Tab-separated table of C-alpha atoms in Angstrom:
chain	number	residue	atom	x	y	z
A	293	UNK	CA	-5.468	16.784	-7.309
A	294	UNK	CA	-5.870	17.065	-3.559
A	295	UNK	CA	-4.859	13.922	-2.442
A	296	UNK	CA	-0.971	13.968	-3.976
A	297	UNK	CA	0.530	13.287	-0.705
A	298	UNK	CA	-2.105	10.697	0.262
A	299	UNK	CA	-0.578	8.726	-2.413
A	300	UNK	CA	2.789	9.488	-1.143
A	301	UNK	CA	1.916	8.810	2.500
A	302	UNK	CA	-0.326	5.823	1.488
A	303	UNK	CA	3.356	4.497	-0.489
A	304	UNK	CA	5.506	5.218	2.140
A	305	UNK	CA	3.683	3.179	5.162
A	306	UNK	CA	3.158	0.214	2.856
A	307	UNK	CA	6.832	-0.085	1.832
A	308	UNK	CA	7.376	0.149	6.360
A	309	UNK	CA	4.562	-2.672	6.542
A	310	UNK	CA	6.047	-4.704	3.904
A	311	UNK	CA	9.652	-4.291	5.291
A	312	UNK	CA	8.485	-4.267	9.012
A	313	UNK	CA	5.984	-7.703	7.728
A	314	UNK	CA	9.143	-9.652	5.839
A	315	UNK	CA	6.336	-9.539	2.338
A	316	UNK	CA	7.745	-9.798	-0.748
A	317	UNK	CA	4.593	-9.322	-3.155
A	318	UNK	CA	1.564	-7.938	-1.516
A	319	UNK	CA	-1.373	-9.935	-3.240
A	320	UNK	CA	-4.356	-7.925	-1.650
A	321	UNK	CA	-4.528	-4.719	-0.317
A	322	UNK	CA	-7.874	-2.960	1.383
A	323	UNK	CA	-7.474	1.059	1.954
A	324	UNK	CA	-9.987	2.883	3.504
A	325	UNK	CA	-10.404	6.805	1.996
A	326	UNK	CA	-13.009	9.873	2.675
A	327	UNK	CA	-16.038	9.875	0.676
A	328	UNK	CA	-15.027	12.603	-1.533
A	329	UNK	CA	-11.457	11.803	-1.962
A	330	UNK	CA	-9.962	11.541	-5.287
A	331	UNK	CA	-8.170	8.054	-4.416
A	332	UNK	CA	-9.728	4.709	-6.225
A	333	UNK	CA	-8.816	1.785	-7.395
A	334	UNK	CA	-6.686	2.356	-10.438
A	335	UNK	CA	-4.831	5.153	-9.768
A	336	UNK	CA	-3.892	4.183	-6.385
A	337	UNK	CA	-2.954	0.702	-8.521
A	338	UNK	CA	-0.921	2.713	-10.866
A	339	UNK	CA	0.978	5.038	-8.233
A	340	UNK	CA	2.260	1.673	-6.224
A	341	UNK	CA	3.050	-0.262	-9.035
A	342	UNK	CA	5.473	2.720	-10.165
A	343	UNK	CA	6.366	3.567	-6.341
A	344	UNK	CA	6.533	0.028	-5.201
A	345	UNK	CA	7.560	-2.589	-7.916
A	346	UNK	CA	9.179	-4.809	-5.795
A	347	UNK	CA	5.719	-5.319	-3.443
A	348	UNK	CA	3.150	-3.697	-5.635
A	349	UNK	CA	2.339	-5.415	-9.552
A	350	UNK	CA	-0.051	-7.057	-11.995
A	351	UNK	CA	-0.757	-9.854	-9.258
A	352	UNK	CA	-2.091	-7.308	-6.698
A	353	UNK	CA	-5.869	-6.445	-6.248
A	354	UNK	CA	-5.868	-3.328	-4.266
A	355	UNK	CA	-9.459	-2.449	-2.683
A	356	UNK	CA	-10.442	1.148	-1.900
A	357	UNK	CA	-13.176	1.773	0.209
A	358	UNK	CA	-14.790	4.999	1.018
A	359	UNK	CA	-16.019	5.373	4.862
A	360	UNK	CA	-16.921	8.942	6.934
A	361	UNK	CA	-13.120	9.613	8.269
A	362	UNK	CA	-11.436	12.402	7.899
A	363	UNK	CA	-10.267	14.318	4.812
A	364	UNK	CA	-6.845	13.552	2.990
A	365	UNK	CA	-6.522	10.129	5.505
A	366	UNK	CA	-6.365	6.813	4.502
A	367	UNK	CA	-6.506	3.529	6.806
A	368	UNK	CA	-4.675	0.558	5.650
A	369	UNK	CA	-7.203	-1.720	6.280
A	370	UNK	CA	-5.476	-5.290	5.319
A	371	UNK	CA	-2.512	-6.367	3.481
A	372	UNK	CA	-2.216	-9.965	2.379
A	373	UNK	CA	0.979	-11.239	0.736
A	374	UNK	CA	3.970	-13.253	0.261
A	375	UNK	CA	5.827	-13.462	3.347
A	376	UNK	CA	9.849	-14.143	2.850
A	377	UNK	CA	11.802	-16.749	4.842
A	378	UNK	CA	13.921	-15.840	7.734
A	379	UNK	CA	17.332	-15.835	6.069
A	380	UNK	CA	20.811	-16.168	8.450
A	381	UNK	CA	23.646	-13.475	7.898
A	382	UNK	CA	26.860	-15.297	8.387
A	383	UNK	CA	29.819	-12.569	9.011
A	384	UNK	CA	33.090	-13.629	8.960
């Protein structure tokens, strides 16, 4: 398959939007993919959930759309999820 490090690349910014985000379970998430790529809905599902447990599981509906961009790129079209609260570090 083709699109191996699209899944990797597609995994890797997530996990920087969820850190970068404070979201703790991502509930929805939209990806936008060339018209002939390999990416869809349940594999992309499956490679998250195994990449990403602590964001990506049963509760997530990921969306893949298929748009006229070019080859092997994905957008990251929205991300909707469970934000976490602002937590203080005490140091002593």
């Amino acid at each position: 398959m083709h699109d191996t490090f699209l899944f990797e690349r597609i995994a890797d910014a997530l996990g920087n939007i969820c850190e970068e985000n404070k979201i703790d379970k991502v509930r929805s998430l939209k990806v936008i993919v060339h018209i002939y790529s390999h990416v869809n809905q349940s594999n992309l599902s499956m490679h998250l959930k195994d990449k990403l447990p602590e964001y990506i599981g049963d509760w997530t509906e990921v969306i893949v759309k298929r748009k006229d961009i070019e080859e092997l790129t994905a957008v990251i079209d929205t991300v909707e999820g469970d934000g976490r609260e602002k937590r203080n570090k005490y140091i002593k």
